[in-house]
CSV table of C-alpha atoms and ligand atoms in Angstrom, one decimal:
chain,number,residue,atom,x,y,z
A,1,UNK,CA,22.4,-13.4,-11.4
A,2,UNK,CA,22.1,-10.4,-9.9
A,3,UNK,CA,20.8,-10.1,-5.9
A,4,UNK,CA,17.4,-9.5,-4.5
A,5,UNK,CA,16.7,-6.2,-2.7
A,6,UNK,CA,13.1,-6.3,-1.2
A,7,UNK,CA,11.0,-3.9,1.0
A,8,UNK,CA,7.4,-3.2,1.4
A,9,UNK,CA,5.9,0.0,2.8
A,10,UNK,CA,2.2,0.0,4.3
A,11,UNK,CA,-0.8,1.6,2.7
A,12,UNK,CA,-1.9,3.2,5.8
A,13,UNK,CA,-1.8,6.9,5.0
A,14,UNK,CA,0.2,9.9,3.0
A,15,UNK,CA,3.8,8.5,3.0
A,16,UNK,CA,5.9,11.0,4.3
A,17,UNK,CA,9.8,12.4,4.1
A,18,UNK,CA,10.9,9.9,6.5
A,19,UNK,CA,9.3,6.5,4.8
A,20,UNK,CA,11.2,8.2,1.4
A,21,UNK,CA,14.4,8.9,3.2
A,22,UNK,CA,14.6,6.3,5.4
A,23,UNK,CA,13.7,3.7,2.8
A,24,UNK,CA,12.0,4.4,-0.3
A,25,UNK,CA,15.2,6.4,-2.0
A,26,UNK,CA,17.1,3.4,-1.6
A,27,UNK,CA,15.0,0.9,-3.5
A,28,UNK,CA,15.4,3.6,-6.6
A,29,UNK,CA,19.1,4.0,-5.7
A,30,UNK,CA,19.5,0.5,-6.1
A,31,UNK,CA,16.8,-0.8,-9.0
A,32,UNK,CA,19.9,-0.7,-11.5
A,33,UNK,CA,22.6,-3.1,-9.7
A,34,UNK,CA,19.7,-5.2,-7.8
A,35,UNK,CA,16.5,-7.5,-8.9
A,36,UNK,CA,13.9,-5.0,-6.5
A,37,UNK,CA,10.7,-6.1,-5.4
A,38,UNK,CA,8.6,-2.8,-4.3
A,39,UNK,CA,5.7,-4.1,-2.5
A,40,UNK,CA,2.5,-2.8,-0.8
A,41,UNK,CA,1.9,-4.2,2.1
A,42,UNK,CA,-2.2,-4.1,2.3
A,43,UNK,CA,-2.6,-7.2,4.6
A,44,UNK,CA,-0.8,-5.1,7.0
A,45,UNK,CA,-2.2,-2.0,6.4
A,46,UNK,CA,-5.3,-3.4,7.5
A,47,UNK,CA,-4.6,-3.2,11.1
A,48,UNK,CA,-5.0,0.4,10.8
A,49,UNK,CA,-7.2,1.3,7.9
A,50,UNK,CA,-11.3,-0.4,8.0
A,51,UNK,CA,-13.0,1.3,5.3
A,52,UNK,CA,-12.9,-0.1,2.4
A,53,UNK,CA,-12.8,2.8,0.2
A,54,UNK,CA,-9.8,4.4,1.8
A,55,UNK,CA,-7.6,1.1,1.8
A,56,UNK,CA,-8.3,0.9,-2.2
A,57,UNK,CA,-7.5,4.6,-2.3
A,58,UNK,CA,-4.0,4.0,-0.7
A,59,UNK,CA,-3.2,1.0,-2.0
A,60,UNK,CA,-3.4,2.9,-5.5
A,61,UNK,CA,-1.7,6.1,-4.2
A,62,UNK,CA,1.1,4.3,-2.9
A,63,UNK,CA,1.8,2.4,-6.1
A,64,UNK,CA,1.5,5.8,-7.8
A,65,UNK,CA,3.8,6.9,-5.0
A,66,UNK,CA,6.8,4.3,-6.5
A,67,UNK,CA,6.2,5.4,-10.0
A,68,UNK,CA,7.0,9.1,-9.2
A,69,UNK,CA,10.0,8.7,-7.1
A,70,UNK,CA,11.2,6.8,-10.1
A,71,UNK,CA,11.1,3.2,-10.0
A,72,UNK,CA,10.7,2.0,-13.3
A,73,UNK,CA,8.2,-0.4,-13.6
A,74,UNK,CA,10.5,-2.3,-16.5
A,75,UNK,CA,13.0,-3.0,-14.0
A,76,UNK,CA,11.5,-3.7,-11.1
A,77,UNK,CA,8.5,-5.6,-9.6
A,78,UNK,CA,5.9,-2.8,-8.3
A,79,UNK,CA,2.6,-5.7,-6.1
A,80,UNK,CA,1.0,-5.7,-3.4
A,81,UNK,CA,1.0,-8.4,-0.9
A,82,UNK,CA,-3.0,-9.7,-1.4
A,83,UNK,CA,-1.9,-10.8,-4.9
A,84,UNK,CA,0.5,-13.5,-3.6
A,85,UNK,CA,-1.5,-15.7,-1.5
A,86,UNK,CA,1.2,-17.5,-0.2
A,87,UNK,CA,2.7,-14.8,2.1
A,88,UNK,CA,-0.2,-15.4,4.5
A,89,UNK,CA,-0.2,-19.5,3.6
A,90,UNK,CA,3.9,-19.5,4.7
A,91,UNK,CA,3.0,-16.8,7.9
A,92,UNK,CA,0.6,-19.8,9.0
A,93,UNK,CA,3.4,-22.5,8.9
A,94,UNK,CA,6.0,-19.8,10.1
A,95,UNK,CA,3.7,-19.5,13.1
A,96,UNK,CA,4.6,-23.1,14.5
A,97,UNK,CA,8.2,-22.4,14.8
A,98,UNK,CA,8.4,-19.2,17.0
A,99,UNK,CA,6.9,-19.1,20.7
A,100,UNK,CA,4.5,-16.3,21.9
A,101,UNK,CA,6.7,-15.1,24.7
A,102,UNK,CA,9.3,-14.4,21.7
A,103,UNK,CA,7.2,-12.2,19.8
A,104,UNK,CA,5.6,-10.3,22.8
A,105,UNK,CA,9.3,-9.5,23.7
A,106,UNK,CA,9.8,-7.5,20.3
A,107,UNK,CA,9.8,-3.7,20.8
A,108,UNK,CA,7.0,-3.0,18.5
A,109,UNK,CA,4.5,-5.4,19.8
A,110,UNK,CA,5.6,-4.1,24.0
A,111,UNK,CA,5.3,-0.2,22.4
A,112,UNK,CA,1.3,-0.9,21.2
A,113,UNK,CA,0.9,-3.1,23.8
A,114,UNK,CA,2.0,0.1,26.1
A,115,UNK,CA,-1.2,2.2,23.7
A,116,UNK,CA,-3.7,-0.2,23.9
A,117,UNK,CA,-4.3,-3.4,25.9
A,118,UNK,CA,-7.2,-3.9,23.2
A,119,UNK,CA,-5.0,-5.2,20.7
A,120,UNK,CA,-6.1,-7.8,17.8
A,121,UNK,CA,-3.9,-10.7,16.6
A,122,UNK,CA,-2.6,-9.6,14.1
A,123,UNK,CA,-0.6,-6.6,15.4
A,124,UNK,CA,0.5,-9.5,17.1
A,125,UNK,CA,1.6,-12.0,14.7
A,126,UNK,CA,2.9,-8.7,12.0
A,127,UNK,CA,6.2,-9.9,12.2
A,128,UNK,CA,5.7,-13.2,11.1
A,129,UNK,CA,3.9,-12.1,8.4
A,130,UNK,CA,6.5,-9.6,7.8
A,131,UNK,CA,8.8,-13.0,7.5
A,132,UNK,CA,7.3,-14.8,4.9
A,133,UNK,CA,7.0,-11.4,2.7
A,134,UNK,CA,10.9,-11.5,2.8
A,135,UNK,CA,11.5,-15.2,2.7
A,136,UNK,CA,9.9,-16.6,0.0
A,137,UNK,CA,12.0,-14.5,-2.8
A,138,UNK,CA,15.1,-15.8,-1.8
A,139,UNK,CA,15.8,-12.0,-0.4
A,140,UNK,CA,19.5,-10.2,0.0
A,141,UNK,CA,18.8,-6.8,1.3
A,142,UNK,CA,16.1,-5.3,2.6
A,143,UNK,CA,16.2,-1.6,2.8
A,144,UNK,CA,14.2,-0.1,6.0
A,145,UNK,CA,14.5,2.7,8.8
A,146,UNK,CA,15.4,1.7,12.3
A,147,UNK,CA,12.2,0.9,13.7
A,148,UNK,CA,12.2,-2.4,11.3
A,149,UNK,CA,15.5,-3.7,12.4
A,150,UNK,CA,14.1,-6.2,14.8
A,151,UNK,CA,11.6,-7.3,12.4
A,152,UNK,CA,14.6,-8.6,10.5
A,153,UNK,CA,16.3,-9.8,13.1
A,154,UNK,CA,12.9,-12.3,14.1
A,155,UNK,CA,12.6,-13.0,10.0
A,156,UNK,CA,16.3,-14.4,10.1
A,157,UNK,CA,15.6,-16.4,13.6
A,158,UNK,CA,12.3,-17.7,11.7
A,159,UNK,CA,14.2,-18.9,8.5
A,160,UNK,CA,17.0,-20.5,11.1
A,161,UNK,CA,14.6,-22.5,12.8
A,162,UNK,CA,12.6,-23.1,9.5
A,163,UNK,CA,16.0,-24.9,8.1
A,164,UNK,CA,17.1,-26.5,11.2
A,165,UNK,CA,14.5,-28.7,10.9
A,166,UNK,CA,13.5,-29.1,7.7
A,167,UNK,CA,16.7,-28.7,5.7
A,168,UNK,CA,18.2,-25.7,4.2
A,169,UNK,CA,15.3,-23.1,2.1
A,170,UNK,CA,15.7,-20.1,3.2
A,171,UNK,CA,18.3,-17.5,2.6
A,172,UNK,CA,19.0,-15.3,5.6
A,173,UNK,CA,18.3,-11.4,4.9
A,174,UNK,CA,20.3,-8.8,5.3
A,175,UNK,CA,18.7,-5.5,6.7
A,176,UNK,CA,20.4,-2.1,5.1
A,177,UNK,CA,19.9,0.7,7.3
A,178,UNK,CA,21.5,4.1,6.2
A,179,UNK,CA,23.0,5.6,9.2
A,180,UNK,CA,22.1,9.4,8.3
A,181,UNK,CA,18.4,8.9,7.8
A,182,UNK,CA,17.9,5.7,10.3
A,183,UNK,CA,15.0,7.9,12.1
A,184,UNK,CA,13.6,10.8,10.5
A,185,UNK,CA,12.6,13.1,13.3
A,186,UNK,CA,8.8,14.9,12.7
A,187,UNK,CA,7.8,17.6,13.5
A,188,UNK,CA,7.2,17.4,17.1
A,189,UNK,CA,10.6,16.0,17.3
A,190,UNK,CA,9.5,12.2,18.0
A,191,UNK,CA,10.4,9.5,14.9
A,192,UNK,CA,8.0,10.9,11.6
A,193,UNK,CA,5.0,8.4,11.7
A,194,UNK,CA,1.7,8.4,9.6
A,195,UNK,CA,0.5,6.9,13.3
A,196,UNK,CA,1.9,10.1,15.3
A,197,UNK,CA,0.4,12.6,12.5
A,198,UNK,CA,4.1,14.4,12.8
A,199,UNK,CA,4.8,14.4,9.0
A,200,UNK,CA,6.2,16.4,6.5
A,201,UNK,CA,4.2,14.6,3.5
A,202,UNK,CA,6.2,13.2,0.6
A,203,UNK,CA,4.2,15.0,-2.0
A,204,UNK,CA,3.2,18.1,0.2
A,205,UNK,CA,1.5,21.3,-1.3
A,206,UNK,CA,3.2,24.5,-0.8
A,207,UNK,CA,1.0,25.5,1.6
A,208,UNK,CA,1.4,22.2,3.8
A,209,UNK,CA,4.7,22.4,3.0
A,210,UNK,CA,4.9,25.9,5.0
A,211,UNK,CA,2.3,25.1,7.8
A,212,UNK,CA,4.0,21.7,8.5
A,213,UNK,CA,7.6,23.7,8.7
A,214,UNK,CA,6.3,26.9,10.6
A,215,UNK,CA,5.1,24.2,13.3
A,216,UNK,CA,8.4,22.1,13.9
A,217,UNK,CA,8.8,22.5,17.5
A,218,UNK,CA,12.1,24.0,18.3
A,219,UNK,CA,14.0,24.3,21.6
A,220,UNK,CA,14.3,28.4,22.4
A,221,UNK,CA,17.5,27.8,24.5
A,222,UNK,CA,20.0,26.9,21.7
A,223,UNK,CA,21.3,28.7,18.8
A,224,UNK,CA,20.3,26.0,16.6
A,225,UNK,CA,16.7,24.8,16.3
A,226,UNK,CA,18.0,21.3,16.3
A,227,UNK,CA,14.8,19.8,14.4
A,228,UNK,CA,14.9,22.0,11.8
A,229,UNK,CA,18.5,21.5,11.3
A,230,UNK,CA,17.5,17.5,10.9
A,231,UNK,CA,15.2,17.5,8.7
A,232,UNK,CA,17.1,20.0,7.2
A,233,UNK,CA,20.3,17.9,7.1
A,234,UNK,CA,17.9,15.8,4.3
A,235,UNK,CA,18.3,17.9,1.6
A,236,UNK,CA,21.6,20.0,2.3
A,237,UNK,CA,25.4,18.9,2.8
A,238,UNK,CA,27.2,19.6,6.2
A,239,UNK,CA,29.0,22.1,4.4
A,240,UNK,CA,26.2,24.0,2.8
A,241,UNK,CA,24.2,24.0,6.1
A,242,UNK,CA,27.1,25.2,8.3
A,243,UNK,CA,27.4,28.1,6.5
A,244,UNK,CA,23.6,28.6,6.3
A,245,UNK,CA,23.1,28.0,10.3
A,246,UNK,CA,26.1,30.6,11.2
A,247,UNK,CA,24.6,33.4,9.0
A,248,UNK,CA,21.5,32.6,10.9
A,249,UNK,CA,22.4,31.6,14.4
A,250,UNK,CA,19.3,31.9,16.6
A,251,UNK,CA,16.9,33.4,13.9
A,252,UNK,CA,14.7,30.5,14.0
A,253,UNK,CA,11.9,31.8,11.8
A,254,UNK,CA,14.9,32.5,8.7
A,255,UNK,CA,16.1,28.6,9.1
A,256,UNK,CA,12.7,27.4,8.9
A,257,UNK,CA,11.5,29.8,6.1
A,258,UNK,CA,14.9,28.6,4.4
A,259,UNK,CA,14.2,24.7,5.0
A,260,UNK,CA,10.5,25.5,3.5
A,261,UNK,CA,12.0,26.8,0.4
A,262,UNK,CA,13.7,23.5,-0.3
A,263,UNK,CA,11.5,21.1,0.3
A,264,UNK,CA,9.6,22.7,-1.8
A,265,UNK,CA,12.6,22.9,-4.7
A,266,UNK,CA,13.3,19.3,-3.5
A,267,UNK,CA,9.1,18.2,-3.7
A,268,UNK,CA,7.4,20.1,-6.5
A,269,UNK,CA,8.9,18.4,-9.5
A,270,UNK,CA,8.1,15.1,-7.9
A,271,UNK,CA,4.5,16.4,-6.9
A,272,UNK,CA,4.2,17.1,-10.1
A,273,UNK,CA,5.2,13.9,-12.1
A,274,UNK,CA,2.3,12.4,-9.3
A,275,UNK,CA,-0.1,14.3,-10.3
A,276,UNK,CA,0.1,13.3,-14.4
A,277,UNK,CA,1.2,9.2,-12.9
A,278,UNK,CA,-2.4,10.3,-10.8
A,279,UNK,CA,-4.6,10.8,-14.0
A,280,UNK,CA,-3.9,7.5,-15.5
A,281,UNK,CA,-5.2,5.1,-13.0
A,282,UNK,CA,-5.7,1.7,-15.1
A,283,UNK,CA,-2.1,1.8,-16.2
A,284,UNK,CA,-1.3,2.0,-12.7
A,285,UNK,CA,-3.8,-1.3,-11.9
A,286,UNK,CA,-1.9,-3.0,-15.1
A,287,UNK,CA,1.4,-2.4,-13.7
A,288,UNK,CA,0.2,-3.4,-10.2
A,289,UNK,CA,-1.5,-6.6,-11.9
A,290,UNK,CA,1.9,-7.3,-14.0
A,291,UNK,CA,4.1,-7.0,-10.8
A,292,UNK,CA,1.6,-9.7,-8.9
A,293,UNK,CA,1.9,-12.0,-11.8
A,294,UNK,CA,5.8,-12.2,-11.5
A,295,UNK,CA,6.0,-11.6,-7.9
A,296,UNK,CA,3.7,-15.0,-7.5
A,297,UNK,CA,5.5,-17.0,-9.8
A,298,UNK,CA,8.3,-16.6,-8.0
A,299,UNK,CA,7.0,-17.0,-4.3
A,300,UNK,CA,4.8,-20.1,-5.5
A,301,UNK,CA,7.7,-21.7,-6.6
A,302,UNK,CA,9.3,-21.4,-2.9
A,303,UNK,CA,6.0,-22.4,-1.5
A,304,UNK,CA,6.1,-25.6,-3.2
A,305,UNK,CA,9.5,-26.4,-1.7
A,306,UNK,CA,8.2,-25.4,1.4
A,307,UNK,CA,4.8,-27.3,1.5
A,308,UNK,CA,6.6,-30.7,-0.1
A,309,UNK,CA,9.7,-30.2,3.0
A,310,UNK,CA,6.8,-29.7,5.7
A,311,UNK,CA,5.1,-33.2,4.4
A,312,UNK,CA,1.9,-32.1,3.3
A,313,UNK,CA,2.6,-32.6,-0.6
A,314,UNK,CA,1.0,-35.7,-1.3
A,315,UNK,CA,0.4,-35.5,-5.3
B,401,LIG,P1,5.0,4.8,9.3
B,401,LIG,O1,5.8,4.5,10.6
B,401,LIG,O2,5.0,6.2,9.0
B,401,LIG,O3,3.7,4.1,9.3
B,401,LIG,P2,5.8,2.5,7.5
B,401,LIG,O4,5.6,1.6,8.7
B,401,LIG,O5,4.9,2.4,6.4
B,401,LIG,O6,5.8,4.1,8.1
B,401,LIG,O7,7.3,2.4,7.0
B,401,LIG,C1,7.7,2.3,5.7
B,401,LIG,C2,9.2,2.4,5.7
B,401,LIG,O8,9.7,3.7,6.1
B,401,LIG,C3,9.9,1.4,6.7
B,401,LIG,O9,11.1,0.9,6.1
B,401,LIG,C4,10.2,2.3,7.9
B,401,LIG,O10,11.3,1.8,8.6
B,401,LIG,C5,10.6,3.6,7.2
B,401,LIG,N1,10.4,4.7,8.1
B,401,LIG,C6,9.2,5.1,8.7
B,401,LIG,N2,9.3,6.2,9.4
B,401,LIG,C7,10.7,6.5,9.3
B,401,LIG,C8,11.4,7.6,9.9
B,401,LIG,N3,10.9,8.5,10.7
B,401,LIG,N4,12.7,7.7,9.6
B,401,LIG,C9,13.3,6.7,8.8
B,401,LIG,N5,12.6,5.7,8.2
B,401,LIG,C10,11.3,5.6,8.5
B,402,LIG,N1,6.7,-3.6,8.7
B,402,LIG,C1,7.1,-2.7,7.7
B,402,LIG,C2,6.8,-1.2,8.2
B,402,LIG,O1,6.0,-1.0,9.0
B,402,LIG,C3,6.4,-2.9,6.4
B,402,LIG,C4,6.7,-4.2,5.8
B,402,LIG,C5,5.9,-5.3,5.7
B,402,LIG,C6,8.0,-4.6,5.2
B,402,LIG,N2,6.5,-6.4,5.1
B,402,LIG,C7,7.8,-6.0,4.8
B,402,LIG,C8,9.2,-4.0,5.0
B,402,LIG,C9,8.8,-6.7,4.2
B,402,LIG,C10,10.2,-4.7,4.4
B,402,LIG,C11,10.0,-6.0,4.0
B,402,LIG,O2,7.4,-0.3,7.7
């Protein structure tokens, strides 16, 4: 049987190069040797996003996002999270095993904390969520950037403690972290986030394209703008950009005019096949529908394990 890769990306926003490097590529890299599970992660997203119109408008786009990077829908299992009740059933029980000075000591939670002392519960609780999305499909790999690794780390501790005392369920995940693209820098040079509005989108126009490269923010003192030669580093071998960033040494507007052209050799056919995936929204809700059916089957099966362990099954 083959093994489980699973990863979930939040319908907060435009996804941008960094979500596709750091994560997204590798759930299409890997949809042929590995059972993937692409979800969206809406009862997440809606920490960020309150209208309702724009949460339906990205849950949509970012299924139509999966489709054109090239999972196939035959293969995998493209759903969001609100179809599978039982992510937010296990979070609940999940929540009775970890203590609240262990989750306010996890980087994410002390780094919003730091933005805003206003903040709800369930920026709070996120990772434990976050668990039980992983958990309950018996999960190998999950495929993320760097900023996730703790969440793994807390998912694992969860399942351990989940086992320890009610006997062994869960499988222990593995995060998969490509080294290379661990933290996409943005624009301004901080880690690409939809939150820090730093991005080079995924599916970019030209024009964005050209206004979001002629704005990277580069260090005059060196010879090498160091965050174009990053993002740069995306779409170019060492050996192709060596040669590039010697012909050019300190012509900063050249390197950036150059790493324009290629995203956008590297973006427009993919902009493109979004665009005709764009005009055929209910085949996109059938997919999405499909992919919620399976996915549920599968996580309601773990749920009844879970819920007969815990004692509350009583017919
Ligand atoms: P964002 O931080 O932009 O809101 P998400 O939280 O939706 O992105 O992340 C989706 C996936 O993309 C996660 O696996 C995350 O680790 C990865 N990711 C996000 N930003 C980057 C980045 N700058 N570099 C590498 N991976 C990233
Ligand atoms: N927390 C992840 C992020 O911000 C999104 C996410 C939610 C996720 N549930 C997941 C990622 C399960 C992998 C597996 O990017």
């Amino acid at each position: 049987m083959s093994k489980i890769l699973l990863s979930g990306v939040q319908p907060s926003g435009r996804p941008h190069i960094g979500n596709y490097f750091g994560a997204m590529k590798q759930f299409v890299d890997m949809q042929n040797d590995y059972k993937v599970y692409a979800m969206i992660v809406d009862y997440h997203a809606l920490n960020s996003v309150e209208s309702k119109e724009e949460l339906t408008q990205n849950i949509l786009g970012v299924a139509i996002d999966y489709l054109a990077i090239g999972l196939d829908p035959e293969k995998c299992i493209i759903f969001k999270q609100s179809d599978v009740p039982e992510h937010t059933e296990a979070c609940w029980i999940f929540n009775n095993l970890i203590s609240m000075p262990y989750l306010m000591r996890a980087h994410a939670f002390k780094d919003a904390e730091a933005k805003n002392k206003d903040l709800n519960v369930a920026k709070f609780d996120y990772p434990v969520l976050m668990a039980a999305d992983i958990l309950l499909y018996d999960t190998d790999i999950v495929p993320v950037g760097q900023d996730q690794k703790q969440h793994i780390e807390i998912t694992r501790d969860i399942a351990q403690k989940f086992n320890s005392r009610y006997g062994e369920t869960f499988k222990l995940p593995e995060e998969v972290i490509k080294e290379d693209v661990a933290t996409v820098p943005g624009i301004d040079g901080q880690k690409m986030s939809k939150s820090y509005k730093n991005t080079i989108p995924l599916f970019a126009s030209d024009e964005e394209i050209d206004k979001a490269v002629m704005s990277i923010v580069t260090d005059s003192s060196g010879e090498r703008p160091e965050n174009v030669y990053a993002i740069h580093s995306l779409l170019k071998t060492p050996e192709e950009l060596h040669v590039l960033y010697e012909t050019h040494k300190g012509q900063y507007k050249a390197l950036k005019e150059a790493l324009a052209a290629d995203l956008k050799v590297f973006i427009g056919p993919m902009r493109e096949k979004r665009e005709v995936l764009a005009q055929d929204i209910e085949k996109v809700k059938e997919i999405l529908m499909i992919g919620g059916k399976k996915a549920r089957a599968k996580a309601g099966e773990k749920m009844k394990e879970v819920r007969e362990k815990i004692g509350v099954s009583l017919y």
